[in-house]
PDB file of N, CA, C and O in Angstrom:
ATOM      1  N   MET A   2     -60.463 -16.851 138.516  1.00 91.00           N
ATOM      2  CA  MET A   2     -60.859 -15.455 138.570  1.00 91.00           C
ATOM      3  C   MET A   2     -60.064 -14.747 139.669  1.00 91.00           C
ATOM      4  O   MET A   2     -59.928 -15.250 140.773  1.00 91.00           O
ATOM      5  N   ASN A   3     -59.549 -13.576 139.345  1.00 95.00           N
ATOM      6  CA  ASN A   3     -58.873 -12.729 140.318  1.00 95.00           C
ATOM      7  C   ASN A   3     -59.898 -11.785 140.941  1.00 95.00           C
ATOM      8  O   ASN A   3     -60.882 -11.413 140.304  1.00 95.00           O
ATOM      9  N   LYS A   4     -59.638 -11.399 142.178  1.00 96.00           N
ATOM     10  CA  LYS A   4     -60.496 -10.418 142.845  1.00 96.00           C
ATOM     11  C   LYS A   4     -59.626  -9.317 143.417  1.00 96.00           C
ATOM     12  O   LYS A   4     -58.523  -9.578 143.895  1.00 96.00           O
ATOM     13  N   ILE A   5     -60.146  -8.102 143.350  1.00 95.00           N
ATOM     14  CA  ILE A   5     -59.442  -6.971 143.944  1.00 95.00           C
ATOM     15  C   ILE A   5     -60.448  -6.167 144.752  1.00 95.00           C
ATOM     16  O   ILE A   5     -61.622  -6.085 144.398  1.00 95.00           O
ATOM     17  N   HIS A   6     -59.992  -5.623 145.862  1.00 96.00           N
ATOM     18  CA  HIS A   6     -60.851  -4.878 146.768  1.00 96.00           C
ATOM     19  C   HIS A   6     -60.260  -3.496 146.984  1.00 96.00           C
ATOM     20  O   HIS A   6     -59.056  -3.361 147.191  1.00 96.00           O
ATOM     21  N   TYR A   7     -61.110  -2.473 146.896  1.00 96.00           N
ATOM     22  CA  TYR A   7     -60.680  -1.099 147.141  1.00 96.00           C
ATOM     23  C   TYR A   7     -61.615  -0.442 148.138  1.00 96.00           C
ATOM     24  O   TYR A   7     -62.826  -0.694 148.131  1.00 96.00           O
ATOM     25  N   ASN A   8     -61.060   0.406 148.973  1.00 96.00           N
ATOM     26  CA  ASN A   8     -61.867   1.329 149.760  1.00 96.00           C
ATOM     27  C   ASN A   8     -61.961   2.602 148.937  1.00 96.00           C
ATOM     28  O   ASN A   8     -60.949   3.130 148.489  1.00 96.00           O
ATOM     29  N   ILE A   9     -63.192   3.073 148.711  1.00 96.00           N
ATOM     30  CA  ILE A   9     -63.376   4.247 147.870  1.00 96.00           C
ATOM     31  C   ILE A   9     -64.291   5.252 148.547  1.00 96.00           C
ATOM     32  O   ILE A   9     -65.091   4.908 149.413  1.00 96.00           O
ATOM     33  N   SER A  10     -64.151   6.492 148.138  1.00 94.00           N
ATOM     34  CA  SER A  10     -65.062   7.536 148.585  1.00 94.00           C
ATOM     35  C   SER A  10     -65.719   8.145 147.354  1.00 94.00           C
ATOM     36  O   SER A  10     -65.181   8.054 146.253  1.00 94.00           O
ATOM     37  N   GLY A  11     -66.864   8.755 147.548  1.00 92.00           N
ATOM     38  CA  GLY A  11     -67.547   9.396 146.432  1.00 92.00           C
ATOM     39  C   GLY A  11     -68.839   8.730 146.021  1.00 92.00           C
ATOM     40  O   GLY A  11     -69.460   9.147 145.056  1.00 92.00           O
ATOM     41  N   ILE A  12     -69.257   7.694 146.744  1.00 89.00           N
ATOM     42  CA  ILE A  12     -70.545   7.053 146.426  1.00 89.00           C
ATOM     43  C   ILE A  12     -71.613   7.731 147.290  1.00 89.00           C
ATOM     44  O   ILE A  12     -71.986   7.243 148.344  1.00 89.00           O
ATOM     45  N   GLN A  13     -72.076   8.903 146.836  1.00 85.00           N
ATOM     46  CA  GLN A  13     -73.041   9.657 147.625  1.00 85.00           C
ATOM     47  C   GLN A  13     -74.468   9.136 147.489  1.00 85.00           C
ATOM     48  O   GLN A  13     -75.275   9.307 148.388  1.00 85.00           O
ATOM     49  N   ASN A  14     -74.772   8.521 146.356  1.00 89.00           N
ATOM     50  CA  ASN A  14     -76.157   8.085 146.139  1.00 89.00           C
ATOM     51  C   ASN A  14     -76.192   6.867 145.219  1.00 89.00           C
ATOM     52  O   ASN A  14     -75.170   6.441 144.694  1.00 89.00           O
ATOM     53  N   SER A  15     -77.390   6.348 145.044  1.00 91.00           N
ATOM     54  CA  SER A  15     -77.538   5.128 144.245  1.00 91.00           C
ATOM     55  C   SER A  15     -77.256   5.381 142.763  1.00 91.00           C
ATOM     56  O   SER A  15     -76.872   4.456 142.044  1.00 91.00           O
ATOM     57  N   GLU A  16     -77.405   6.614 142.309  1.00 94.00           N
ATOM     58  CA  GLU A  16     -77.121   6.923 140.907  1.00 94.00           C
ATOM     59  C   GLU A  16     -75.634   6.729 140.595  1.00 94.00           C
ATOM     60  O   GLU A  16     -75.271   6.136 139.582  1.00 94.00           O
ATOM     61  N   ILE A  17     -74.767   7.213 141.485  1.00 94.00           N
ATOM     62  CA  ILE A  17     -73.327   7.036 141.287  1.00 94.00           C
ATOM     63  C   ILE A  17     -72.959   5.560 141.393  1.00 94.00           C
ATOM     64  O   ILE A  17     -72.138   5.053 140.638  1.00 94.00           O
ATOM     65  N   LYS A  18     -73.584   4.864 142.318  1.00 95.00           N
ATOM     66  CA  LYS A  18     -73.336   3.421 142.470  1.00 95.00           C
ATOM     67  C   LYS A  18     -73.688   2.689 141.173  1.00 95.00           C
ATOM     68  O   LYS A  18     -72.932   1.838 140.703  1.00 95.00           O
ATOM     69  N   THR A  19     -74.821   3.054 140.569  1.00 95.00           N
ATOM     70  CA  THR A  19     -75.247   2.426 139.313  1.00 95.00           C
ATOM     71  C   THR A  19     -74.296   2.782 138.180  1.00 95.00           C
ATOM     72  O   THR A  19     -73.917   1.913 137.383  1.00 95.00           O
ATOM     73  N   GLN A  20     -73.869   4.047 138.110  1.00 96.00           N
ATOM     74  CA  GLN A  20     -72.924   4.464 137.068  1.00 96.00           C
ATOM     75  C   GLN A  20     -71.619   3.686 137.186  1.00 96.00           C
ATOM     76  O   GLN A  20     -71.049   3.257 136.178  1.00 96.00           O
ATOM     77  N   LEU A  21     -71.148   3.523 138.412  1.00 96.00           N
ATOM     78  CA  LEU A  21     -69.898   2.807 138.649  1.00 96.00           C
ATOM     79  C   LEU A  21     -70.020   1.346 138.219  1.00 96.00           C
ATOM     80  O   LEU A  21     -69.164   0.812 137.520  1.00 96.00           O
ATOM     81  N   LYS A  22     -71.107   0.717 138.615  1.00 96.00           N
ATOM     82  CA  LYS A  22     -71.315  -0.692 138.266  1.00 96.00           C
ATOM     83  C   LYS A  22     -71.427  -0.869 136.752  1.00 96.00           C
ATOM     84  O   LYS A  22     -70.828  -1.779 136.176  1.00 96.00           O
ATOM     85  N   ASN A  23     -72.166   0.025 136.086  1.00 97.00           N
ATOM     86  CA  ASN A  23     -72.326  -0.061 134.634  1.00 97.00           C
ATOM     87  C   ASN A  23     -71.003   0.162 133.910  1.00 97.00           C
ATOM     88  O   ASN A  23     -70.689  -0.537 132.948  1.00 97.00           O
ATOM     89  N   ALA A  24     -70.220   1.140 134.365  1.00 97.00           N
ATOM     90  CA  ALA A  24     -68.937   1.443 133.728  1.00 97.00           C
ATOM     91  C   ALA A  24     -67.976   0.260 133.849  1.00 97.00           C
ATOM     92  O   ALA A  24     -67.313  -0.111 132.878  1.00 97.00           O
ATOM     93  N   LEU A  25     -67.901  -0.322 135.038  1.00 97.00           N
ATOM     94  CA  LEU A  25     -67.005  -1.466 135.239  1.00 97.00           C
ATOM     95  C   LEU A  25     -67.466  -2.685 134.448  1.00 97.00           C
ATOM     96  O   LEU A  25     -66.646  -3.436 133.926  1.00 97.00           O
ATOM     97  N   SER A  26     -68.766  -2.872 134.334  1.00 95.00           N
ATOM     98  CA  SER A  26     -69.300  -4.032 133.614  1.00 95.00           C
ATOM     99  C   SER A  26     -68.983  -3.980 132.123  1.00 95.00           C
ATOM    100  O   SER A  26     -68.985  -5.010 131.452  1.00 95.00           O
ATOM    101  N   LYS A  27     -68.697  -2.787 131.590  1.00 96.00           N
ATOM    102  CA  LYS A  27     -68.380  -2.643 130.173  1.00 96.00           C
ATOM    103  C   LYS A  27     -66.949  -3.051 129.844  1.00 96.00           C
ATOM    104  O   LYS A  27     -66.606  -3.227 128.685  1.00 96.00           O
ATOM    105  N   ILE A  28     -66.110  -3.205 130.862  1.00 96.00           N
ATOM    106  CA  ILE A  28     -64.715  -3.586 130.628  1.00 96.00           C
ATOM    107  C   ILE A  28     -64.647  -5.092 130.377  1.00 96.00           C
ATOM    108  O   ILE A  28     -65.176  -5.883 131.159  1.00 96.00           O
ATOM    109  N   ASP A  29     -63.999  -5.469 129.273  1.00 94.00           N
ATOM    110  CA  ASP A  29     -63.844  -6.887 128.947  1.00 94.00           C
ATOM    111  C   ASP A  29     -63.074  -7.596 130.052  1.00 94.00           C
ATOM    112  O   ASP A  29     -62.053  -7.106 130.516  1.00 94.00           O
ATOM    113  N   GLY A  30     -63.580  -8.725 130.476  1.00 96.00           N
ATOM    114  CA  GLY A  30     -62.897  -9.540 131.474  1.00 96.00           C
ATOM    115  C   GLY A  30     -63.415  -9.378 132.888  1.00 96.00           C
ATOM    116  O   GLY A  30     -63.069 -10.150 133.763  1.00 96.00           O
ATOM    117  N   ILE A  31     -64.242  -8.366 133.124  1.00 97.00           N
ATOM    118  CA  ILE A  31     -64.804  -8.188 134.467  1.00 97.00           C
ATOM    119  C   ILE A  31     -66.065  -9.027 134.570  1.00 97.00           C
ATOM    120  O   ILE A  31     -66.975  -8.910 133.763  1.00 97.00           O
ATOM    121  N   SER A  32     -66.093  -9.885 135.581  1.00 96.00           N
ATOM    122  CA  SER A  32     -67.213 -10.815 135.720  1.00 96.00           C
ATOM    123  C   SER A  32     -68.069 -10.543 136.952  1.00 96.00           C
ATOM    124  O   SER A  32     -69.159 -11.087 137.062  1.00 96.00           O
ATOM    125  N   MET A  33     -67.574  -9.701 137.879  1.00 97.00           N
ATOM    126  CA  MET A  33     -68.322  -9.466 139.108  1.00 97.00           C
ATOM    127  C   MET A  33     -67.987  -8.081 139.649  1.00 97.00           C
ATOM    128  O   MET A  33     -66.827  -7.671 139.637  1.00 97.00           O
ATOM    129  N   VAL A  34     -69.008  -7.359 140.098  1.00 97.00           N
ATOM    130  CA  VAL A  34     -68.817  -6.063 140.747  1.00 97.00           C
ATOM    131  C   VAL A  34     -69.733  -6.020 141.962  1.00 97.00           C
ATOM    132  O   VAL A  34     -70.949  -6.120 141.826  1.00 97.00           O
ATOM    133  N   ASN A  35     -69.146  -5.915 143.157  1.00 97.00           N
ATOM    134  CA  ASN A  35     -69.923  -5.765 144.391  1.00 97.00           C
ATOM    135  C   ASN A  35     -69.554  -4.430 145.026  1.00 97.00           C
ATOM    136  O   ASN A  35     -68.391  -4.207 145.344  1.00 97.00           O
ATOM    137  N   ILE A  36     -70.551  -3.568 145.207  1.00 96.00           N
ATOM    138  CA  ILE A  36     -70.322  -2.246 145.780  1.00 96.00           C
ATOM    139  C   ILE A  36     -71.072  -2.153 147.100  1.00 96.00           C
ATOM    140  O   ILE A  36     -72.271  -2.415 147.153  1.00 96.00           O
ATOM    141  N   ASP A  37     -70.370  -1.788 148.162  1.00 94.00           N
ATOM    142  CA  ASP A  37     -70.979  -1.556 149.473  1.00 94.00           C
ATOM    143  C   ASP A  37     -70.847  -0.063 149.774  1.00 94.00           C
ATOM    144  O   ASP A  37     -69.812   0.398 150.248  1.00 94.00           O
ATOM    145  N   ALA A  38     -71.900   0.686 149.464  1.00 91.00           N
ATOM    146  CA  ALA A  38     -71.863   2.140 149.630  1.00 91.00           C
ATOM    147  C   ALA A  38     -71.721   2.531 151.100  1.00 91.00           C
ATOM    148  O   ALA A  38     -71.053   3.509 151.430  1.00 91.00           O
ATOM    149  N   GLY A  39     -72.326   1.769 151.993  1.00 90.00           N
ATOM    150  CA  GLY A  39     -72.253   2.061 153.418  1.00 90.00           C
ATOM    151  C   GLY A  39     -70.834   1.993 153.960  1.00 90.00           C
ATOM    152  O   GLY A  39     -70.420   2.828 154.763  1.00 90.00           O
ATOM    153  N   ARG A  40     -70.092   1.025 153.511  1.00 92.00           N
ATOM    154  CA  ARG A  40     -68.701   0.860 153.947  1.00 92.00           C
ATOM    155  C   ARG A  40     -67.723   1.609 153.046  1.00 92.00           C
ATOM    156  O   ARG A  40     -66.551   1.742 153.379  1.00 92.00           O
ATOM    157  N   GLY A  41     -68.201   2.026 151.893  1.00 93.00           N
ATOM    158  CA  GLY A  41     -67.322   2.694 150.947  1.00 93.00           C
ATOM    159  C   GLY A  41     -66.299   1.744 150.362  1.00 93.00           C
ATOM    160  O   GLY A  41     -65.121   2.049 150.279  1.00 93.00           O
ATOM    161  N   SER A  42     -66.765   0.564 149.955  1.00 95.00           N
ATOM    162  CA  SER A  42     -65.846  -0.420 149.395  1.00 95.00           C
ATOM    163  C   SER A  42     -66.409  -1.028 148.121  1.00 95.00           C
ATOM    164  O   SER A  42     -67.612  -1.012 147.883  1.00 95.00           O
ATOM    165  N   ILE A  43     -65.495  -1.539 147.320  1.00 96.00           N
ATOM    166  CA  ILE A  43     -65.879  -2.194 146.072  1.00 96.00           C
ATOM    167  C   ILE A  43     -64.981  -3.411 145.880  1.00 96.00           C
ATOM    168  O   ILE A  43     -63.796  -3.387 146.203  1.00 96.00           O
ATOM    169  N   GLU A  44     -65.585  -4.496 145.407  1.00 97.00           N
ATOM    170  CA  GLU A  44     -64.849  -5.711 145.077  1.00 97.00           C
ATOM    171  C   GLU A  44     -65.131  -6.026 143.615  1.00 97.00           C
ATOM    172  O   GLU A  44     -66.287  -6.006 143.190  1.00 97.00           O
ATOM    173  N   VAL A  45     -64.066  -6.280 142.862  1.00 97.00           N
ATOM    174  CA  VAL A  45     -64.201  -6.544 141.438  1.00 97.00           C
ATOM    175  C   VAL A  45     -63.560  -7.885 141.118  1.00 97.00           C
ATOM    176  O   VAL A  45     -62.428  -8.151 141.509  1.00 97.00           O
ATOM    177  N   GLY A  46     -64.308  -8.724 140.431  1.00 97.00           N
ATOM    178  CA  GLY A  46     -63.786 -10.004 139.955  1.00 97.00           C
ATOM    179  C   GLY A  46     -63.445  -9.877 138.479  1.00 97.00           C
ATOM    180  O   GLY A  46     -64.238  -9.374 137.691  1.00 97.00           O
ATOM    181  N   TYR A  47     -62.232 -10.311 138.112  1.00 97.00           N
ATOM    182  CA  TYR A  47     -61.782 -10.149 136.731  1.00 97.00           C
ATOM    183  C   TYR A  47     -60.849 -11.289 136.339  1.00 97.00           C
ATOM    184  O   TYR A  47     -60.325 -12.001 137.184  1.00 97.00           O
ATOM    185  N   ASN A  48     -60.637 -11.441 135.025  1.00 95.00           N
ATOM    186  CA  ASN A  48     -59.726 -12.491 134.558  1.00 95.00           C
ATOM    187  C   ASN A  48     -58.377 -11.884 134.179  1.00 95.00           C
ATOM    188  O   ASN A  48     -58.191 -10.668 134.237  1.00 95.00           O
ATOM    189  N   GLN A  49     -57.442 -12.719 133.763  1.00 91.00           N
ATOM    190  CA  GLN A  49     -56.070 -12.298 133.495  1.00 91.00           C
ATOM    191  C   GLN A  49     -55.961 -11.269 132.373  1.00 91.00           C
ATOM    192  O   GLN A  49     -54.988 -10.538 132.311  1.00 91.00           O
ATOM    193  N   SER A  50     -56.933 -11.213 131.491  1.00 91.00           N
ATOM    194  CA  SER A  50     -56.848 -10.277 130.358  1.00 91.00           C
ATOM    195  C   SER A  50     -57.143  -8.839 130.765  1.00 91.00           C
ATOM    196  O   SER A  50     -56.932  -7.927 129.983  1.00 91.00           O
ATOM    197  N   THR A  51     -57.625  -8.640 131.980  1.00 93.00           N
ATOM    198  CA  THR A  51     -57.984  -7.305 132.446  1.00 93.00           C
ATOM    199  C   THR A  51     -56.843  -6.722 133.270  1.00 93.00           C
ATOM    200  O   THR A  51     -56.304  -7.376 134.151  1.00 93.00           O
ATOM    201  N   ASP A  52     -56.503  -5.480 132.974  1.00 92.00           N
ATOM    202  CA  ASP A  52     -55.428  -4.783 133.661  1.00 92.00           C
ATOM    203  C   ASP A  52     -55.987  -4.066 134.892  1.00 92.00           C
ATOM    204  O   ASP A  52     -57.018  -3.405 134.817  1.00 92.00           O
ATOM    205  N   GLU A  53     -55.292  -4.189 136.013  1.00 93.00           N
ATOM    206  CA  GLU A  53     -55.730  -3.566 137.261  1.00 93.00           C
ATOM    207  C   GLU A  53     -55.789  -2.039 137.142  1.00 93.00           C
ATOM    208  O   GLU A  53     -56.659  -1.392 137.717  1.00 93.00           O
ATOM    209  N   ASN A  54     -54.894  -1.464 136.367  1.00 95.00           N
ATOM    210  CA  ASN A  54     -54.897  -0.015 136.169  1.00 95.00           C
ATOM    211  C   ASN A  54     -56.142   0.444 135.416  1.00 95.00           C
ATOM    212  O   ASN A  54     -56.633   1.552 135.636  1.00 95.00           O
ATOM    213  N   THR A  55     -56.651  -0.395 134.529  1.00 96.00           N
ATOM    214  CA  THR A  55     -57.879  -0.079 133.804  1.00 96.00           C
ATOM    215  C   THR A  55     -59.052  -0.001 134.780  1.00 96.00           C
ATOM    216  O   THR A  55     -59.902   0.886 134.668  1.00 96.00           O
ATOM    217  N   ILE A  56     -59.094  -0.904 135.750  1.00 96.00           N
ATOM    218  CA  ILE A  56     -60.149  -0.908 136.765  1.00 96.00           C
ATOM    219  C   ILE A  56     -60.065   0.364 137.599  1.00 96.00           C
ATOM    220  O   ILE A  56     -61.062   1.053 137.816  1.00 96.00           O
ATOM    221  N   LYS A  57     -58.857   0.714 138.053  1.00 96.00           N
ATOM    222  CA  LYS A  57     -58.668   1.927 138.852  1.00 96.00           C
ATOM    223  C   LYS A  57     -59.090   3.169 138.081  1.00 96.00           C
ATOM    224  O   LYS A  57     -59.782   4.042 138.607  1.00 96.00           O
ATOM    225  N   SER A  58     -58.675   3.258 136.825  1.00 96.00           N
ATOM    226  CA  SER A  58     -59.020   4.419 135.996  1.00 96.00           C
ATOM    227  C   SER A  58     -60.523   4.546 135.820  1.00 96.00           C
ATOM    228  O   SER A  58     -61.068   5.653 135.874  1.00 96.00           O
ATOM    229  N   CYS A  59     -61.184   3.430 135.626  1.00 97.00           N
ATOM    230  CA  CYS A  59     -62.634   3.435 135.454  1.00 97.00           C
ATOM    231  C   CYS A  59     -63.323   3.963 136.708  1.00 97.00           C
ATOM    232  O   CYS A  59     -64.230   4.792 136.625  1.00 97.00           O
ATOM    233  N   ILE A  60     -62.890   3.504 137.875  1.00 96.00           N
ATOM    234  CA  ILE A  60     -63.474   3.951 139.144  1.00 96.00           C
ATOM    235  C   ILE A  60     -63.287   5.458 139.299  1.00 96.00           C
ATOM    236  O   ILE A  60     -64.225   6.187 139.654  1.00 96.00           O
ATOM    237  N   GLU A  61     -62.093   5.939 138.997  1.00 96.00           N
ATOM    238  CA  GLU A  61     -61.800   7.365 139.148  1.00 96.00           C
ATOM    239  C   GLU A  61     -62.526   8.201 138.098  1.00 96.00           C
ATOM    240  O   GLU A  61     -62.956   9.323 138.398  1.00 96.00           O
ATOM    241  N   ASN A  62     -62.734   7.681 136.892  1.00 96.00           N
ATOM    242  CA  ASN A  62     -63.441   8.418 135.853  1.00 96.00           C
ATOM    243  C   ASN A  62     -64.911   8.630 136.183  1.00 96.00           C
ATOM    244  O   ASN A  62     -65.511   9.599 135.737  1.00 96.00           O
ATOM    245  N   VAL A  63     -65.479   7.739 136.977  1.00 95.00           N
ATOM    246  CA  VAL A  63     -66.870   7.890 137.395  1.00 95.00           C
ATOM    247  C   VAL A  63     -66.992   8.999 138.446  1.00 95.00           C
ATOM    248  O   VAL A  63     -68.038   9.572 138.648  1.00 95.00           O
ATOM    249  N   GLY A  64     -65.878   9.296 139.108  1.00 94.00           N
ATOM    250  CA  GLY A  64     -65.880  10.367 140.117  1.00 94.00           C
ATOM    251  C   GLY A  64     -65.620   9.897 141.529  1.00 94.00           C
ATOM    252  O   GLY A  64     -65.756  10.669 142.474  1.00 94.00           O
ATOM    253  N   CYS A  65     -65.256   8.641 141.675  1.00 95.00           N
ATOM    254  CA  CYS A  65     -64.931   8.100 142.999  1.00 95.00           C
ATOM    255  C   CYS A  65     -63.422   8.172 143.211  1.00 95.00           C
ATOM    256  O   CYS A  65     -62.655   8.145 142.253  1.00 95.00           O
ATOM    257  N   LYS A  66     -63.026   8.240 144.448  1.00 95.00           N
ATOM    258  CA  LYS A  66     -61.595   8.326 144.787  1.00 95.00           C
ATOM    259  C   LYS A  66     -61.206   7.055 145.532  1.00 95.00           C
ATOM    260  O   LYS A  66     -61.871   6.654 146.482  1.00 95.00           O
ATOM    261  N   ILE A  67     -60.121   6.423 145.080  1.00 95.00           N
ATOM    262  CA  ILE A  67     -59.617   5.224 145.752  1.00 95.00           C
ATOM    263  C   ILE A  67     -58.793   5.654 146.950  1.00 95.00           C
ATOM    264  O   ILE A  67     -57.875   6.467 146.836  1.00 95.00           O
ATOM    265  N   GLU A  68     -59.167   5.138 148.110  1.00 91.00           N
ATOM    266  CA  GLU A  68     -58.476   5.481 149.355  1.00 91.00           C
ATOM    267  C   GLU A  68     -57.263   4.568 149.519  1.00 91.00           C
ATOM    268  O   GLU A  68     -57.342   3.385 149.223  1.00 91.00           O
ATOM    269  N   SER A  69     -56.177   5.108 149.994  1.00 71.00           N
ATOM    270  CA  SER A  69     -55.014   4.268 150.269  1.00 71.00           C
ATOM    271  C   SER A  69     -55.245   3.514 151.578  1.00 71.00           C
ATOM    272  O   SER A  69     -55.866   4.036 152.501  1.00 71.00           O
ATOM    273  N   LEU A  70     -54.758   2.295 151.628  1.00 56.00           N
ATOM    274  CA  LEU A  70     -54.988   1.439 152.800  1.00 56.00           C
ATOM    275  C   LEU A  70     -54.053   1.808 153.931  1.00 56.00           C
ATOM    276  O   LEU A  70     -52.970   2.226 153.771  1.00 56.00           O
TER     277      LEU A  70
END
């Protein structure tokens, strides 16, 4: 399993956190989603069949912004 970590902004409340987790869980190949709203970070576990750009697009479509490191 591959893991990717992003610093994100836009998780203002638990509703957005739930929307983000549900949206990512619908993508084939994603096996784990850990969201830390306090730190503004997300960790996603996925397999080789999942494209990293698909994960990024999903996060941004929910309304969160990926912060550059």
